[in-house]
Amino acid sequence: MPEGHTIHRAALDQRPMLVGQRLDVSSPQGRFLEGAERLDGRTCTGIEAYGKHLLYSFGDEALHIHLGLFGVFKTQKCPAAEPKGAVRVRMKSNSHCVDINGPNCCEILSLQEKLALIARIGPDVLRSDADPDRAWSRISRSKTQIGVLLMDQSVIAGIGNIYRTEILWRQKVSPETPGNAITRETFDRLWSDAVHLLKIGVKANAIITVDGVKKARSRYGERVNIFNKPNCPACASDIRHMEMAGRRAYTCDTCQQPS
DNA sequence: ATAATATGGTGAT
DNA sequence: TCACCCTATTATC
């Protein structure tokens, strides 16, 4: 589930459930007992997403959540059901209960640590305050392949493995193109398409990169163009895949040119 | 039914 | 380079 759209969607969903209320915070699984005790009974003052990170503010301190590969948020109305699975954190307001299972990262940050985290994350395509020039300056000066750069959260935040593959295919750019061979015009297209697609992702609460598809049926299915697919929907060529930034990237050598 | 795989990133080795 | 986090879907029998 978790590329940037999932986290921004969670922020939108959970704000009205938690913000402005005193929360009962616990760790049913037991691996966040100290942190839960520290936050228990305090008022949640805001929820903000930065790339794939979610920050629940409690005054100056913040609960920092990163879902990793298989962490999940589960929300329900009160009264809450028994915790299901390994619930690291449960936060209950008067009205709702939010459970977080299997996060990669679950910690309390001081104000200073929170600012440091935000500072090391690149511009987030889903944030209106994002500055694409920061990403452009990194990309245009780098010999690293664009497929690697798009996955580097310090260069550009929010894009994950599926969006990387799909954005490059839609914009007909080979993932193996060096960053410094990307023109400003091409970069602008990549950035705009990322913004466009992740916004759709927030709305649908799913990754959809095929124009005209509205609903998510299965995980891939008709929702993506070439990710995990054998053939290109545009030209029917074989889709080639390679390891890039530690994950499998896909490309169509006919449709996607180096630059 | 059970097994394999992955939309991610950190910290140890 | 690898273990970890331990969910959800997909693949295989």
CSV table of C-alpha atoms (C1' of nucleotides) in Angstrom, one decimal:
chain,number,residue,atom,x,y,z
A,1,MET,CA,0.0,0.0,0.0
A,2,PRO,CA,2.4,2.6,1.0
A,3,GLU,CA,3.8,5.1,-1.5
A,4,GLY,CA,3.3,8.8,-0.8
A,5,HIS,CA,-0.4,8.8,-1.7
A,6,THR,CA,-1.2,6.4,1.1
A,7,ILE,CA,0.4,8.6,3.7
A,8,HIS,CA,-1.3,11.8,2.6
A,9,ARG,CA,-4.6,10.0,2.4
A,10,ALA,CA,-4.1,8.8,6.0
A,11,ALA,CA,-3.4,12.3,7.1
A,12,LEU,CA,-6.6,13.5,5.5
A,13,ASP,CA,-8.7,10.7,6.9
A,14,GLN,CA,-7.3,10.8,10.4
A,15,ARG,CA,-7.2,14.6,11.1
A,16,PRO,CA,-10.9,14.8,11.8
A,17,MET,CA,-10.8,11.7,13.9
A,18,LEU,CA,-7.9,12.8,16.2
A,19,VAL,CA,-6.8,16.4,16.0
A,20,GLY,CA,-7.9,18.7,18.8
A,21,GLN,CA,-8.7,15.7,21.1
A,22,ARG,CA,-7.0,14.1,24.1
A,23,LEU,CA,-6.0,10.6,23.1
A,24,ASP,CA,-5.8,7.3,24.8
A,25,VAL,CA,-2.5,5.9,23.5
A,26,SER,CA,-1.5,2.3,24.0
A,27,SER,CA,0.7,-0.4,22.5
A,28,PRO,CA,-1.3,-3.6,22.5
A,29,GLN,CA,1.6,-5.5,20.9
A,30,GLY,CA,3.9,-4.2,23.6
A,31,ARG,CA,6.7,-2.9,21.5
A,32,PHE,CA,6.0,0.8,22.0
A,33,LEU,CA,5.0,0.8,25.7
A,34,GLU,CA,7.3,3.6,26.8
A,35,GLY,CA,6.3,5.9,23.9
A,36,ALA,CA,2.6,5.2,24.4
A,37,GLU,CA,2.9,6.0,28.0
A,38,ARG,CA,4.6,9.3,27.2
A,39,LEU,CA,1.8,10.3,24.8
A,40,ASP,CA,-1.2,8.9,26.6
A,41,GLY,CA,-3.7,11.6,27.7
A,42,ARG,CA,-2.1,14.3,25.6
A,43,THR,CA,-3.9,16.3,22.9
A,44,CYS,CA,-3.0,15.7,19.3
A,45,THR,CA,-2.4,19.1,17.7
A,46,GLY,CA,-1.9,18.2,14.1
A,47,ILE,CA,-1.2,15.4,11.5
A,48,GLU,CA,1.1,16.1,8.6
A,49,ALA,CA,2.5,14.0,5.8
A,50,TYR,CA,6.0,14.5,4.4
A,51,GLY,CA,6.7,12.1,1.6
A,52,LYS,CA,6.2,8.7,3.1
A,53,HIS,CA,6.5,9.9,6.6
A,54,LEU,CA,3.5,10.7,8.9
A,55,LEU,CA,3.9,13.0,11.9
A,56,TYR,CA,1.3,13.2,14.7
A,57,SER,CA,2.1,16.4,16.7
A,58,PHE,CA,1.5,16.5,20.4
A,59,GLY,CA,2.7,20.1,21.1
A,60,ASP,CA,6.4,20.2,20.5
A,61,GLU,CA,6.8,16.5,20.3
A,62,ALA,CA,5.7,14.3,17.4
A,63,LEU,CA,5.0,10.7,16.8
A,64,HIS,CA,6.9,9.7,13.7
A,65,ILE,CA,5.5,6.8,11.7
A,66,HIS,CA,6.9,5.3,8.6
A,67,LEU,CA,5.0,2.2,7.3
A,68,GLY,CA,7.8,0.6,5.4
A,69,LEU,CA,6.8,-2.2,3.1
A,70,PHE,CA,3.9,-3.7,4.9
A,71,GLY,CA,2.8,-1.4,7.7
A,72,VAL,CA,-0.9,-0.5,7.7
A,73,PHE,CA,-3.2,2.0,9.3
A,74,LYS,CA,-6.6,0.8,10.4
A,75,THR,CA,-9.4,3.2,11.5
A,76,GLN,CA,-12.7,2.5,13.1
A,77,LYS,CA,-15.4,4.3,15.1
A,78,CYS,CA,-15.6,3.8,18.9
A,79,PRO,CA,-16.3,1.6,20.6
A,80,ALA,CA,-13.2,-0.1,19.2
A,81,ALA,CA,-12.9,-3.8,18.5
A,82,GLU,CA,-10.2,-5.9,20.0
A,83,PRO,CA,-6.7,-5.2,18.4
A,84,LYS,CA,-6.1,-7.4,15.4
A,85,GLY,CA,-2.6,-8.7,14.7
A,86,ALA,CA,0.4,-6.9,15.9
A,87,VAL,CA,-0.9,-3.4,16.8
A,88,ARG,CA,2.2,-1.4,17.7
A,89,VAL,CA,0.2,1.8,18.5
A,90,ARG,CA,-3.5,2.3,19.2
A,91,MET,CA,-4.7,5.9,19.5
A,92,LYS,CA,-8.3,6.5,20.7
A,93,SER,CA,-10.2,9.8,20.6
A,94,ASN,CA,-13.8,10.2,21.8
A,95,SER,CA,-15.0,9.2,18.5
A,96,HIS,CA,-12.4,7.1,16.7
A,97,CYS,CA,-9.7,4.5,17.0
A,98,VAL,CA,-6.6,4.4,14.9
A,99,ASP,CA,-4.4,1.3,14.9
A,100,ILE,CA,-0.9,1.1,13.4
A,101,ASN,CA,0.4,-2.4,12.5
A,102,GLY,CA,3.9,-3.3,11.4
A,103,PRO,CA,5.4,0.2,10.9
A,104,ASN,CA,9.1,0.3,10.0
A,105,CYS,CA,9.5,3.3,12.1
A,106,CYS,CA,7.6,4.3,15.2
A,107,GLU,CA,9.3,6.9,17.5
A,108,ILE,CA,8.8,10.2,19.3
A,109,LEU,CA,10.7,13.1,17.9
A,110,SER,CA,11.6,16.4,19.6
A,111,LEU,CA,10.9,19.6,17.7
A,112,GLN,CA,14.5,19.7,16.6
A,113,GLU,CA,14.5,16.1,15.4
A,114,LYS,CA,11.3,16.7,13.5
A,115,LEU,CA,12.8,19.7,11.7
A,116,ALA,CA,15.9,17.6,10.9
A,117,LEU,CA,13.7,14.9,9.4
A,118,ILE,CA,11.8,17.4,7.2
A,119,ALA,CA,15.0,19.0,6.1
A,120,ARG,CA,16.5,15.7,4.8
A,121,ILE,CA,13.4,14.9,2.8
A,122,GLY,CA,13.3,16.2,-0.8
A,123,PRO,CA,10.3,18.2,-2.1
A,124,ASP,CA,7.1,16.2,-1.8
A,125,VAL,CA,5.1,16.1,-5.0
A,126,LEU,CA,1.9,16.1,-2.9
A,127,ARG,CA,2.7,19.2,-0.9
A,128,SER,CA,1.6,22.6,-2.2
A,129,ASP,CA,4.8,24.1,-0.5
A,130,ALA,CA,7.1,21.8,-2.5
A,131,ASP,CA,9.8,23.4,-4.5
A,132,PRO,CA,10.5,21.4,-7.7
A,133,ASP,CA,13.7,23.4,-8.3
A,134,ARG,CA,15.3,21.6,-5.4
A,135,ALA,CA,14.7,18.3,-7.2
A,136,TRP,CA,15.8,19.7,-10.5
A,137,SER,CA,19.1,21.0,-9.1
A,138,ARG,CA,19.9,17.5,-7.7
A,139,ILE,CA,18.9,15.7,-10.9
A,140,SER,CA,20.5,18.0,-13.4
A,141,ARG,CA,23.8,17.8,-11.6
A,142,SER,CA,23.9,14.0,-11.2
A,143,LYS,CA,25.2,11.2,-13.3
A,144,THR,CA,23.0,8.7,-11.5
A,145,GLN,CA,20.2,7.1,-13.5
A,146,ILE,CA,16.9,8.8,-13.3
A,147,GLY,CA,15.2,5.6,-12.2
A,148,VAL,CA,17.5,5.6,-9.1
A,149,LEU,CA,17.0,9.4,-8.5
A,150,LEU,CA,13.2,9.1,-8.6
A,151,MET,CA,13.4,6.6,-5.7
A,152,ASP,CA,15.7,8.7,-3.6
A,153,GLN,CA,13.5,10.4,-1.1
A,154,SER,CA,16.1,13.1,-0.5
A,155,VAL,CA,15.8,14.1,-4.1
A,156,ILE,CA,12.1,13.9,-4.6
A,157,ALA,CA,9.7,12.6,-1.9
A,158,GLY,CA,6.6,10.4,-2.3
A,159,ILE,CA,7.4,8.3,-5.3
A,160,GLY,CA,7.9,4.6,-4.8
A,161,ASN,CA,8.6,1.7,-7.1
A,162,ILE,CA,5.3,1.5,-9.0
A,163,TYR,CA,5.0,5.2,-9.6
A,164,ARG,CA,8.7,5.4,-10.7
A,165,THR,CA,8.1,2.7,-13.4
A,166,GLU,CA,4.8,4.2,-14.5
A,167,ILE,CA,5.8,7.8,-14.6
A,168,LEU,CA,8.9,7.1,-16.7
A,169,TRP,CA,6.8,4.9,-19.1
A,170,ARG,CA,4.1,7.6,-19.4
A,171,GLN,CA,6.7,10.2,-20.2
A,172,LYS,CA,8.7,8.0,-22.5
A,173,VAL,CA,11.9,8.3,-20.6
A,174,SER,CA,14.3,5.4,-20.1
A,175,PRO,CA,15.0,4.7,-16.4
A,176,GLU,CA,18.6,4.3,-17.3
A,177,THR,CA,19.0,7.9,-18.5
A,178,PRO,CA,21.5,9.8,-16.4
A,179,GLY,CA,20.1,12.7,-14.4
A,180,ASN,CA,22.3,15.2,-16.1
A,181,ALA,CA,21.0,14.1,-19.5
A,182,ILE,CA,17.4,15.0,-18.6
A,183,THR,CA,16.3,18.3,-20.0
A,184,ARG,CA,14.4,20.9,-17.9
A,185,GLU,CA,11.4,20.3,-20.2
A,186,THR,CA,11.5,16.6,-19.5
A,187,PHE,CA,11.9,17.1,-15.8
A,188,ASP,CA,8.9,19.4,-15.7
A,189,ARG,CA,6.8,16.7,-17.4
A,190,LEU,CA,8.0,14.0,-14.9
A,191,TRP,CA,7.3,16.3,-12.0
A,192,SER,CA,3.8,17.3,-13.3
A,193,ASP,CA,2.9,13.7,-14.0
A,194,ALA,CA,4.0,12.7,-10.5
A,195,VAL,CA,1.8,15.4,-9.0
A,196,HIS,CA,-1.1,14.3,-11.2
A,197,LEU,CA,-0.8,10.6,-10.5
A,198,LEU,CA,-0.3,10.8,-6.8
A,199,LYS,CA,-3.3,13.2,-6.4
A,200,ILE,CA,-5.3,10.5,-8.2
A,201,GLY,CA,-3.8,8.0,-5.8
A,202,VAL,CA,-4.9,10.0,-2.8
A,203,LYS,CA,-8.5,10.3,-4.1
A,204,ALA,CA,-8.8,6.6,-5.0
A,205,ASN,CA,-6.7,5.5,-2.1
A,206,ALA,CA,-4.9,3.3,-4.7
A,207,ILE,CA,-2.3,3.5,-7.3
A,208,ILE,CA,-4.0,4.1,-10.7
A,209,THR,CA,-1.7,5.2,-13.6
A,210,VAL,CA,-3.9,4.2,-16.6
A,211,ASP,CA,-5.9,7.2,-17.9
A,212,GLY,CA,-9.6,6.7,-17.6
A,213,VAL,CA,-9.5,3.9,-15.0
A,214,LYS,CA,-11.6,5.0,-12.0
A,215,LYS,CA,-11.7,2.1,-9.6
A,216,ALA,CA,-9.2,-0.3,-8.2
A,217,ARG,CA,-10.2,-3.8,-8.7
A,218,SER,CA,-7.1,-5.8,-7.9
A,219,ARG,CA,-3.6,-4.8,-7.0
A,220,TYR,CA,-2.3,-4.5,-10.5
A,221,GLY,CA,-4.8,-5.6,-13.1
A,222,GLU,CA,-5.9,-2.7,-15.3
A,223,ARG,CA,-4.6,-0.1,-12.9
A,224,VAL,CA,-1.0,0.1,-14.2
A,225,ASN,CA,0.6,0.1,-17.6
A,226,ILE,CA,3.8,-1.9,-17.4
A,227,PHE,CA,4.6,-2.6,-13.8
A,228,ASN,CA,4.8,-6.3,-13.4
A,229,LYS,CA,3.5,-6.8,-16.9
A,230,PRO,CA,5.0,-8.9,-19.7
A,231,ASN,CA,4.1,-6.6,-22.6
A,232,CYS,CA,3.8,-2.9,-23.4
A,233,PRO,CA,0.2,-1.8,-23.8
A,234,ALA,CA,1.3,0.8,-26.4
A,235,CYS,CA,3.5,-1.3,-28.8
A,236,ALA,CA,3.2,-4.9,-27.5
A,237,SER,CA,7.0,-5.2,-27.1
A,238,ASP,CA,8.4,-7.3,-24.3
A,239,ILE,CA,8.8,-5.4,-21.1
A,240,ARG,CA,12.4,-5.6,-19.7
A,241,HIS,CA,13.1,-5.5,-16.0
A,242,MET,CA,16.2,-4.8,-14.1
A,243,GLU,CA,17.4,-4.2,-10.6
A,244,MET,CA,17.5,-0.5,-9.8
A,245,ALA,CA,18.0,1.1,-6.4
A,246,GLY,CA,17.5,-2.4,-4.9
A,247,ARG,CA,14.1,-2.9,-6.5
A,248,ARG,CA,12.7,-4.2,-9.8
A,249,ALA,CA,12.2,-1.5,-12.4
A,250,TYR,CA,10.4,-2.1,-15.7
A,251,THR,CA,10.9,-0.5,-19.0
A,252,CYS,CA,9.8,-0.7,-22.7
A,253,ASP,CA,12.9,-0.2,-24.9
A,254,THR,CA,10.7,0.7,-27.8
A,255,CYS,CA,8.7,3.4,-26.1
A,256,GLN,CA,11.2,4.7,-23.6
A,257,GLN,CA,14.2,6.5,-25.0
A,258,PRO,CA,17.4,7.5,-23.2
A,259,SER,CA,16.5,11.2,-22.5
B,1,DA,C1',-4.5,-25.2,1.7
B,2,DT,C1',0.3,-23.1,1.8
B,3,DA,C1',4.1,-20.5,-0.1
B,4,DA,C1',6.1,-16.6,-2.2
B,5,DT,C1',6.5,-11.9,-3.0
B,6,DA,C1',6.7,-6.9,-2.3
B,7,DT,C1',4.1,-0.2,-3.0
B,8,DG,C1',10.4,0.8,2.0
B,9,DG,C1',13.9,2.2,4.7
B,10,DT,C1',17.0,1.7,8.7
B,11,DG,C1',20.6,-0.1,11.2
B,12,DA,C1',23.8,-3.9,12.1
B,13,DT,C1',27.5,-6.6,10.0
C,1,DT,C1',25.0,-7.0,1.9
C,2,DC,C1',21.6,-8.6,5.1
C,3,DA,C1',18.1,-8.9,8.8
C,4,DC,C1',14.1,-6.8,10.2
C,5,DC,C1',9.1,-5.2,10.4
C,6,DC,C1',5.2,-9.2,10.3
C,7,DT,C1',0.6,-7.2,6.3
C,8,DA,C1',-1.9,-8.3,2.1
C,9,DT,C1',-2.2,-10.0,-2.2
C,10,DT,C1',-0.9,-13.2,-5.6
C,11,DA,C1',1.0,-17.7,-7.1
C,12,DT,C1',1.2,-22.5,-6.7
C,13,DC,C1',-0.3,-26.9,-5.4
